[in-house]
Amino acid sequence: MVHVDVGTQNLGGNLHNAMRGEAGVVILAGRTPYTVDGDAPGRRGRPVNWQQDVRDQIGIVRPYVKWAHELARVDTLHQLVPRAFQIASTEPCGPVYMTAAREVLMQPMPGVNLAMTRRALPAIAPAADPRAVDELASWLADADAPLAIAGRVGRHHASVADLATLAELIGMPVIDTGDALNLPSSHPLLAQVEDIARADVVLLLDVDVPWLPGQASPPQGARIAQIDVDPNKSTIQLWGFPVDLPIQASTATALPQLRAALERLATPERRTRWTERRRGHAPLQPPIASAAERAARPLSLAWVGEALRRALPADAILVDEAVTSSDQLRRAAGRDVPGTWLDSNGSGLGWGLGAALGAKLAAPSRDVVALVGDGSFVFGSPAAALPMAASNAAPFLTVILDNAGYRASQRPVQDLFPEGASVRANAFPGVRFDAAPDYAALARSCHAHGERVEDPAELPAAIERALRATREGRAAVLDLALAPI
Ligand SMILES: Cc1ncc(C[n+]2csc(CCOP(=O)(O)OP(=O)(O)O)c2C)c(N)n1
Ligand SMILES: [Mg+2]
């Protein structure tokens, strides 16, 4: 619930994230009162009621919402409000937006009809066309080097096991983009980006950006198939990835269908081949921090990831907004249980703290850890998020990967202008923090446990102290001193 146009604008990048992450969020915003005089209760009475009367309030959110509506009458609310929830939670899920003026909200409603709340259900997502599944199965059965690229498959937790079983059956390596936990991070068939360049059949599963230009991409002759509830990527203007067999379906339904189709094709010769493929894939090396990494000061990411892996129970939920630290941490922190790695799927930083708060509210008995960059920590409004954690009994742990700046913003300057003025002068205005706050003190001022960690030997104990604080009901913030950018 947000305040008219200005509160809507404050949703900012998180509305983008909700769309990209297919989060079914129902947003209700005020709309300035319609009437100036007359006797309708709720008419205008303050300067803001004119100031907030903007030309197109819904236009602020239009590119990001699946549906938006100005609630103008009380006698349609019993239909429109359930409809908002229905649309938000039908796949692909996403935000919806409603506005309501005070005159509407203050009108009496004799006899509330709640029948529609039970009869406006999210639509059942589509299964895949059986002929298309058979065709895809025949491609995969006889491919030399099949490869799946999984984006949001693990949003449906049961699909993680479905993907693993399918991959194991036919010996198909899987790239997990990290948009969700798609395959357990200890799974032997996990693949890396370089493997794309060797694939002859590529299967895109709920993935928005399967590879990057200039990095590994499939060979010219590779056949590319896709299973996605929105294979057109209709919310992205230019997509530009070639697909030879786009199948519109929920992967939750289509992966078991595909496995059944492959079982039907499983002759003894093929099974032998699939087993060879499976054995031929070299599992990624388990990320173990070296002695040097364990002792490094400033702290190394390898050691941070390992210390977290040792301290956290298997069902702890990690919320990832670690930006340039994320890939390495994801591997090192080792997540095997579905739903234990959450990512915004978008690019609006400032999501992590609120997302961790939400995760903790949803799973109060589990440890919830936000992994955030120092920039992202500030974007996440800690002075709002931490007190909210206190007042809502939702204590989560925040780990700040503190490299004293925006590493992600410094990199393109170095890459695109290697001889440029910034590189030559080693000066990156606005990107390196020369007056950063004391994050641990900031946390303590917001009812949270707060510590800065510089000594690698202290890290495990500091994590234990912070986790203990959260388990005793207090949010915690660990500011980890990485090498400054
Ligand atoms: C709301 C918002 N503003 C700006 C950006 C652009 N941006 C992308 S990464 C980044 C730096 C993030 O810094 P930090 O969280 O410290 O992570 P690091 O890059 O240092 O790993 C910025 C500013 C963004 N993605 N979202
Ligand atoms: Mg940073």
mmCIF file with all atom_site columns, C-alpha atoms in Angstrom, residues 225-378:
data_model
loop_
_atom_site.group_PDB
_atom_site.id
_atom_site.type_symbol
_atom_site.label_atom_id
_atom_site.label_alt_id
_atom_site.label_comp_id
_atom_site.label_asym_id
_atom_site.label_entity_id
_atom_site.label_seq_id
_atom_site.pdbx_PDB_ins_code
_atom_site.Cartn_x
_atom_site.Cartn_y
_atom_site.Cartn_z
_atom_site.occupancy
_atom_site.B_iso_or_equiv
_atom_site.pdbx_formal_charge
_atom_site.auth_seq_id
_atom_site.auth_comp_id
_atom_site.auth_asym_id
_atom_site.auth_atom_id
_atom_site.pdbx_PDB_model_num
ATOM 1   C CA . ALA A 1 225 ? 14.660 -25.086 -27.908 1.00 0.00 ? 225 ALA A CA 1
ATOM 2   C CA . GLN A 1 226 ? 12.831 -23.199 -25.224 1.00 0.00 ? 226 GLN A CA 1
ATOM 3   C CA . ILE A 1 227 ? 10.222 -23.982 -22.599 1.00 0.00 ? 227 ILE A CA 1
ATOM 4   C CA . ASP A 1 228 ? 8.815  -20.889 -20.990 1.00 0.00 ? 228 ASP A CA 1
ATOM 5   C CA . VAL A 1 229 ? 5.441  -19.621 -19.925 1.00 0.00 ? 229 VAL A CA 1
ATOM 6   C CA . ASP A 1 230 ? 6.290  -16.487 -21.933 1.00 0.00 ? 230 ASP A CA 1
ATOM 7   C CA . PRO A 1 231 ? 8.647  -17.675 -24.687 1.00 0.00 ? 231 PRO A CA 1
ATOM 8   C CA . ASN A 1 232 ? 8.251  -14.375 -26.564 1.00 0.00 ? 232 ASN A CA 1
ATOM 9   C CA . LYS A 1 233 ? 9.635  -12.451 -23.593 1.00 0.00 ? 233 LYS A CA 1
ATOM 10  C CA . SER A 1 234 ? 6.861  -10.002 -24.220 1.00 0.00 ? 234 SER A CA 1
ATOM 11  C CA . THR A 1 235 ? 7.954  -7.595  -21.476 1.00 0.00 ? 235 THR A CA 1
ATOM 12  C CA . ILE A 1 236 ? 11.375 -7.113  -23.104 1.00 0.00 ? 236 ILE A CA 1
ATOM 13  C CA . GLN A 1 237 ? 11.404 -4.897  -26.199 1.00 0.00 ? 237 GLN A CA 1
ATOM 14  C CA . LEU A 1 238 ? 14.378 -6.411  -28.057 1.00 0.00 ? 238 LEU A CA 1
ATOM 15  C CA . TRP A 1 239 ? 15.217 -9.964  -27.071 1.00 0.00 ? 239 TRP A CA 1
ATOM 16  C CA . GLY A 1 240 ? 17.286 -11.233 -29.971 1.00 0.00 ? 240 GLY A CA 1
ATOM 17  C CA . PHE A 1 241 ? 18.155 -14.836 -29.022 1.00 0.00 ? 241 PHE A CA 1
ATOM 18  C CA . PRO A 1 242 ? 17.558 -17.430 -31.762 1.00 0.00 ? 242 PRO A CA 1
ATOM 19  C CA . VAL A 1 243 ? 15.130 -20.238 -30.921 1.00 0.00 ? 243 VAL A CA 1
ATOM 20  C CA . ASP A 1 244 ? 14.201 -23.096 -33.262 1.00 0.00 ? 244 ASP A CA 1
ATOM 21  C CA . LEU A 1 245 ? 11.537 -24.682 -31.077 1.00 0.00 ? 245 LEU A CA 1
ATOM 22  C CA . PRO A 1 246 ? 9.798  -22.262 -28.702 1.00 0.00 ? 246 PRO A CA 1
ATOM 23  C CA . ILE A 1 247 ? 7.304  -24.083 -26.486 1.00 0.00 ? 247 ILE A CA 1
ATOM 24  C CA . GLN A 1 248 ? 4.874  -22.126 -24.375 1.00 0.00 ? 248 GLN A CA 1
ATOM 25  C CA . ALA A 1 249 ? 4.370  -24.030 -21.146 1.00 0.00 ? 249 ALA A CA 1
ATOM 26  C CA . SER A 1 250 ? 5.049  -24.018 -17.464 1.00 0.00 ? 250 SER A CA 1
ATOM 27  C CA . THR A 1 251 ? 8.301  -25.859 -16.834 1.00 0.00 ? 251 THR A CA 1
ATOM 28  C CA . ALA A 1 252 ? 6.626  -27.257 -13.706 1.00 0.00 ? 252 ALA A CA 1
ATOM 29  C CA . THR A 1 253 ? 4.399  -29.324 -15.981 1.00 0.00 ? 253 THR A CA 1
ATOM 30  C CA . ALA A 1 254 ? 6.574  -29.625 -19.053 1.00 0.00 ? 254 ALA A CA 1
ATOM 31  C CA . LEU A 1 255 ? 9.730  -31.066 -17.433 1.00 0.00 ? 255 LEU A CA 1
ATOM 32  C CA . PRO A 1 256 ? 7.934  -34.238 -16.272 1.00 0.00 ? 256 PRO A CA 1
ATOM 33  C CA . GLN A 1 257 ? 6.286  -34.421 -19.709 1.00 0.00 ? 257 GLN A CA 1
ATOM 34  C CA . LEU A 1 258 ? 9.688  -34.223 -21.357 1.00 0.00 ? 258 LEU A CA 1
ATOM 35  C CA . ARG A 1 259 ? 11.100 -36.872 -19.091 1.00 0.00 ? 259 ARG A CA 1
ATOM 36  C CA . ALA A 1 260 ? 8.215  -39.211 -19.904 1.00 0.00 ? 260 ALA A CA 1
ATOM 37  C CA . ALA A 1 261 ? 8.784  -38.631 -23.627 1.00 0.00 ? 261 ALA A CA 1
ATOM 38  C CA . LEU A 1 262 ? 12.483 -39.434 -23.214 1.00 0.00 ? 262 LEU A CA 1
ATOM 39  C CA . GLU A 1 263 ? 11.686 -42.597 -21.252 1.00 0.00 ? 263 GLU A CA 1
ATOM 40  C CA . ARG A 1 264 ? 9.632  -43.699 -24.243 1.00 0.00 ? 264 ARG A CA 1
ATOM 41  C CA . LEU A 1 265 ? 12.690 -43.202 -26.463 1.00 0.00 ? 265 LEU A CA 1
ATOM 42  C CA . ALA A 1 266 ? 15.030 -44.972 -24.068 1.00 0.00 ? 266 ALA A CA 1
ATOM 43  C CA . THR A 1 267 ? 16.281 -47.936 -26.072 1.00 0.00 ? 267 THR A CA 1
ATOM 44  C CA . PRO A 1 268 ? 19.174 -49.851 -24.484 1.00 0.00 ? 268 PRO A CA 1
ATOM 45  C CA . GLU A 1 269 ? 21.608 -48.241 -26.987 1.00 0.00 ? 269 GLU A CA 1
ATOM 46  C CA . ARG A 1 270 ? 20.406 -44.772 -26.086 1.00 0.00 ? 270 ARG A CA 1
ATOM 47  C CA . ARG A 1 271 ? 20.584 -45.485 -22.378 1.00 0.00 ? 271 ARG A CA 1
ATOM 48  C CA . THR A 1 272 ? 24.185 -46.540 -22.786 1.00 0.00 ? 272 THR A CA 1
ATOM 49  C CA . ARG A 1 273 ? 24.910 -43.334 -24.643 1.00 0.00 ? 273 ARG A CA 1
ATOM 50  C CA . TRP A 1 274 ? 23.149 -41.201 -22.035 1.00 0.00 ? 274 TRP A CA 1
ATOM 51  C CA . THR A 1 275 ? 25.146 -42.872 -19.281 1.00 0.00 ? 275 THR A CA 1
ATOM 52  C CA . GLU A 1 276 ? 28.348 -42.147 -21.207 1.00 0.00 ? 276 GLU A CA 1
ATOM 53  C CA . ARG A 1 277 ? 27.327 -38.540 -21.587 1.00 0.00 ? 277 ARG A CA 1
ATOM 54  C CA . ARG A 1 278 ? 26.661 -38.316 -17.870 1.00 0.00 ? 278 ARG A CA 1
ATOM 55  C CA . ARG A 1 279 ? 30.011 -39.853 -16.970 1.00 0.00 ? 279 ARG A CA 1
ATOM 56  C CA . GLY A 1 280 ? 31.796 -37.711 -19.523 1.00 0.00 ? 280 GLY A CA 1
ATOM 57  C CA . HIS A 1 281 ? 30.788 -34.477 -17.833 1.00 0.00 ? 281 HIS A CA 1
ATOM 58  C CA . ALA A 1 282 ? 33.502 -33.277 -15.480 1.00 0.00 ? 282 ALA A CA 1
ATOM 59  C CA . PRO A 1 283 ? 31.858 -32.012 -12.288 1.00 0.00 ? 283 PRO A CA 1
ATOM 60  C CA . LEU A 1 284 ? 32.807 -28.510 -11.200 1.00 0.00 ? 284 LEU A CA 1
ATOM 61  C CA . GLN A 1 285 ? 35.488 -28.475 -8.548  1.00 0.00 ? 285 GLN A CA 1
ATOM 62  C CA . PRO A 1 286 ? 34.037 -28.036 -5.059  1.00 0.00 ? 286 PRO A CA 1
ATOM 63  C CA . PRO A 1 287 ? 34.975 -24.543 -3.916  1.00 0.00 ? 287 PRO A CA 1
ATOM 64  C CA . ILE A 1 288 ? 37.340 -24.993 -0.990  1.00 0.00 ? 288 ILE A CA 1
ATOM 65  C CA . ALA A 1 289 ? 39.192 -21.900 0.186   1.00 0.00 ? 289 ALA A CA 1
ATOM 66  C CA . SER A 1 290 ? 42.969 -22.251 0.050   1.00 0.00 ? 290 SER A CA 1
ATOM 67  C CA . ALA A 1 291 ? 45.126 -21.578 3.094   1.00 0.00 ? 291 ALA A CA 1
ATOM 68  C CA . ALA A 1 292 ? 46.051 -18.208 1.596   1.00 0.00 ? 292 ALA A CA 1
ATOM 69  C CA . GLU A 1 293 ? 42.394 -17.337 1.017   1.00 0.00 ? 293 GLU A CA 1
ATOM 70  C CA . ARG A 1 294 ? 41.505 -18.281 4.568   1.00 0.00 ? 294 ARG A CA 1
ATOM 71  C CA . ALA A 1 295 ? 44.188 -16.033 5.960   1.00 0.00 ? 295 ALA A CA 1
ATOM 72  C CA . ALA A 1 296 ? 43.746 -13.153 3.524   1.00 0.00 ? 296 ALA A CA 1
ATOM 73  C CA . ARG A 1 297 ? 43.263 -9.692  4.941   1.00 0.00 ? 297 ARG A CA 1
ATOM 74  C CA . PRO A 1 298 ? 41.219 -7.951  3.536   1.00 0.00 ? 298 PRO A CA 1
ATOM 75  C CA . LEU A 1 299 ? 38.856 -10.930 3.550   1.00 0.00 ? 299 LEU A CA 1
ATOM 76  C CA . SER A 1 300 ? 38.592 -13.173 0.470   1.00 0.00 ? 300 SER A CA 1
ATOM 77  C CA . LEU A 1 301 ? 35.221 -14.091 -0.994  1.00 0.00 ? 301 LEU A CA 1
ATOM 78  C CA . ALA A 1 302 ? 36.230 -17.749 -1.037  1.00 0.00 ? 302 ALA A CA 1
ATOM 79  C CA . TRP A 1 303 ? 36.654 -17.657 2.735   1.00 0.00 ? 303 TRP A CA 1
ATOM 80  C CA . VAL A 1 304 ? 33.459 -15.668 3.311   1.00 0.00 ? 304 VAL A CA 1
ATOM 81  C CA . GLY A 1 305 ? 31.486 -18.196 1.241   1.00 0.00 ? 305 GLY A CA 1
ATOM 82  C CA . GLU A 1 306 ? 33.034 -21.144 3.001   1.00 0.00 ? 306 GLU A CA 1
ATOM 83  C CA . ALA A 1 307 ? 32.506 -19.683 6.468   1.00 0.00 ? 307 ALA A CA 1
ATOM 84  C CA . LEU A 1 308 ? 28.849 -19.079 5.606   1.00 0.00 ? 308 LEU A CA 1
ATOM 85  C CA . ARG A 1 309 ? 28.455 -22.598 4.259   1.00 0.00 ? 309 ARG A CA 1
ATOM 86  C CA . ARG A 1 310 ? 29.854 -24.050 7.467   1.00 0.00 ? 310 ARG A CA 1
ATOM 87  C CA . ALA A 1 311 ? 27.685 -21.888 9.707   1.00 0.00 ? 311 ALA A CA 1
ATOM 88  C CA . LEU A 1 312 ? 24.342 -22.083 7.928   1.00 0.00 ? 312 LEU A CA 1
ATOM 89  C CA . PRO A 1 313 ? 21.859 -24.928 8.131   1.00 0.00 ? 313 PRO A CA 1
ATOM 90  C CA . ALA A 1 314 ? 20.866 -26.500 4.826   1.00 0.00 ? 314 ALA A CA 1
ATOM 91  C CA . ASP A 1 315 ? 17.466 -24.822 4.832   1.00 0.00 ? 315 ASP A CA 1
ATOM 92  C CA . ALA A 1 316 ? 18.748 -21.281 5.506   1.00 0.00 ? 316 ALA A CA 1
ATOM 93  C CA . ILE A 1 317 ? 17.469 -18.854 2.876   1.00 0.00 ? 317 ILE A CA 1
ATOM 94  C CA . LEU A 1 318 ? 20.053 -16.663 1.174   1.00 0.00 ? 318 LEU A CA 1
ATOM 95  C CA . VAL A 1 319 ? 18.875 -13.465 -0.487  1.00 0.00 ? 319 VAL A CA 1
ATOM 96  C CA . ASP A 1 320 ? 21.349 -12.374 -3.117  1.00 0.00 ? 320 ASP A CA 1
ATOM 97  C CA . GLU A 1 321 ? 22.123 -8.751  -3.799  1.00 0.00 ? 321 GLU A CA 1
ATOM 98  C CA . ALA A 1 322 ? 25.872 -9.130  -3.631  1.00 0.00 ? 322 ALA A CA 1
ATOM 99  C CA . VAL A 1 323 ? 26.336 -7.801  -7.195  1.00 0.00 ? 323 VAL A CA 1
ATOM 100 C CA . THR A 1 324 ? 29.961 -8.454  -8.216  1.00 0.00 ? 324 THR A CA 1
ATOM 101 C CA . SER A 1 325 ? 30.455 -10.835 -5.281  1.00 0.00 ? 325 SER A CA 1
ATOM 102 C CA . SER A 1 326 ? 27.417 -12.962 -6.065  1.00 0.00 ? 326 SER A CA 1
ATOM 103 C CA . ASP A 1 327 ? 28.699 -15.605 -8.486  1.00 0.00 ? 327 ASP A CA 1
ATOM 104 C CA . GLN A 1 328 ? 31.609 -16.619 -6.327  1.00 0.00 ? 328 GLN A CA 1
ATOM 105 C CA . LEU A 1 329 ? 29.548 -16.564 -3.136  1.00 0.00 ? 329 LEU A CA 1
ATOM 106 C CA . ARG A 1 330 ? 26.804 -18.661 -4.664  1.00 0.00 ? 330 ARG A CA 1
ATOM 107 C CA . ARG A 1 331 ? 29.237 -21.425 -5.519  1.00 0.00 ? 331 ARG A CA 1
ATOM 108 C CA . ALA A 1 332 ? 31.099 -21.179 -2.229  1.00 0.00 ? 332 ALA A CA 1
ATOM 109 C CA . ALA A 1 333 ? 28.036 -20.903 0.002   1.00 0.00 ? 333 ALA A CA 1
ATOM 110 C CA . GLY A 1 334 ? 26.704 -24.176 -1.440  1.00 0.00 ? 334 GLY A CA 1
ATOM 111 C CA . ARG A 1 335 ? 22.942 -24.335 -1.652  1.00 0.00 ? 335 ARG A CA 1
ATOM 112 C CA . ASP A 1 336 ? 21.238 -27.667 -2.212  1.00 0.00 ? 336 ASP A CA 1
ATOM 113 C CA . VAL A 1 337 ? 17.722 -27.200 -0.863  1.00 0.00 ? 337 VAL A CA 1
ATOM 114 C CA . PRO A 1 338 ? 15.176 -25.707 -3.297  1.00 0.00 ? 338 PRO A CA 1
ATOM 115 C CA . GLY A 1 339 ? 14.152 -22.159 -2.467  1.00 0.00 ? 339 GLY A CA 1
ATOM 116 C CA . THR A 1 340 ? 17.299 -21.374 -0.478  1.00 0.00 ? 340 THR A CA 1
ATOM 117 C CA . TRP A 1 341 ? 18.744 -18.910 -3.003  1.00 0.00 ? 341 TRP A CA 1
ATOM 118 C CA . LEU A 1 342 ? 16.622 -15.881 -3.897  1.00 0.00 ? 342 LEU A CA 1
ATOM 119 C CA . ASP A 1 343 ? 17.502 -13.251 -6.442  1.00 0.00 ? 343 ASP A CA 1
ATOM 120 C CA . SER A 1 344 ? 15.527 -10.238 -7.639  1.00 0.00 ? 344 SER A CA 1
ATOM 121 C CA . ASN A 1 345 ? 15.945 -11.285 -11.293 1.00 0.00 ? 345 ASN A CA 1
ATOM 122 C CA . GLY A 1 346 ? 16.013 -7.572  -12.054 1.00 0.00 ? 346 GLY A CA 1
ATOM 123 C CA . SER A 1 347 ? 18.502 -4.765  -11.798 1.00 0.00 ? 347 SER A CA 1
ATOM 124 C CA . GLY A 1 348 ? 16.863 -2.456  -9.283  1.00 0.00 ? 348 GLY A CA 1
ATOM 125 C CA . LEU A 1 349 ? 19.302 -2.419  -6.384  1.00 0.00 ? 349 LEU A CA 1
ATOM 126 C CA . GLY A 1 350 ? 17.851 -1.774  -2.953  1.00 0.00 ? 350 GLY A CA 1
ATOM 127 C CA . TRP A 1 351 ? 15.826 -4.986  -2.989  1.00 0.00 ? 351 TRP A CA 1
ATOM 128 C CA . GLY A 1 352 ? 17.864 -7.206  -0.675  1.00 0.00 ? 352 GLY A CA 1
ATOM 129 C CA . LEU A 1 353 ? 16.942 -5.957  2.783   1.00 0.00 ? 353 LEU A CA 1
ATOM 130 C CA . GLY A 1 354 ? 13.223 -5.771  2.075   1.00 0.00 ? 354 GLY A CA 1
ATOM 131 C CA . ALA A 1 355 ? 13.336 -9.147  0.353   1.00 0.00 ? 355 ALA A CA 1
ATOM 132 C CA . ALA A 1 356 ? 15.076 -10.698 3.373   1.00 0.00 ? 356 ALA A CA 1
ATOM 133 C CA . LEU A 1 357 ? 12.478 -9.149  5.659   1.00 0.00 ? 357 LEU A CA 1
ATOM 134 C CA . GLY A 1 358 ? 9.751  -10.672 3.492   1.00 0.00 ? 358 GLY A CA 1
ATOM 135 C CA . ALA A 1 359 ? 11.473 -14.051 3.419   1.00 0.00 ? 359 ALA A CA 1
ATOM 136 C CA . LYS A 1 360 ? 11.784 -14.048 7.205   1.00 0.00 ? 360 LYS A CA 1
ATOM 137 C CA . LEU A 1 361 ? 8.106  -13.167 7.599   1.00 0.00 ? 361 LEU A CA 1
ATOM 138 C CA . ALA A 1 362 ? 7.260  -16.038 5.258   1.00 0.00 ? 362 ALA A CA 1
ATOM 139 C CA . ALA A 1 363 ? 9.620  -18.533 6.926   1.00 0.00 ? 363 ALA A CA 1
ATOM 140 C CA . PRO A 1 364 ? 9.982  -17.390 10.552  1.00 0.00 ? 364 PRO A CA 1
ATOM 141 C CA . SER A 1 365 ? 11.618 -20.594 11.771  1.00 0.00 ? 365 SER A CA 1
ATOM 142 C CA . ARG A 1 366 ? 14.486 -20.502 9.252   1.00 0.00 ? 366 ARG A CA 1
ATOM 143 C CA . ASP A 1 367 ? 17.668 -18.446 9.130   1.00 0.00 ? 367 ASP A CA 1
ATOM 144 C CA . VAL A 1 368 ? 17.445 -15.740 6.473   1.00 0.00 ? 368 VAL A CA 1
ATOM 145 C CA . VAL A 1 369 ? 20.615 -14.055 5.258   1.00 0.00 ? 369 VAL A CA 1
ATOM 146 C CA . ALA A 1 370 ? 20.789 -11.056 2.950   1.00 0.00 ? 370 ALA A CA 1
ATOM 147 C CA . LEU A 1 371 ? 24.068 -10.918 1.013   1.00 0.00 ? 371 LEU A CA 1
ATOM 148 C CA . VAL A 1 372 ? 24.447 -7.332  -0.127  1.00 0.00 ? 372 VAL A CA 1
ATOM 149 C CA . GLY A 1 373 ? 27.072 -5.052  -1.601  1.00 0.00 ? 373 GLY A CA 1
ATOM 150 C CA . ASP A 1 374 ? 27.867 -1.976  0.463   1.00 0.00 ? 374 ASP A CA 1
ATOM 151 C CA . GLY A 1 375 ? 26.152 0.175   -2.174  1.00 0.00 ? 375 GLY A CA 1
ATOM 152 C CA . SER A 1 376 ? 23.128 -2.105  -2.217  1.00 0.00 ? 376 SER A CA 1
ATOM 153 C CA . PHE A 1 377 ? 22.942 -2.033  1.583   1.00 0.00 ? 377 PHE A CA 1
ATOM 154 C CA . VAL A 1 378 ? 22.525 1.744   1.491   1.00 0.00 ? 378 VAL A CA 1
#
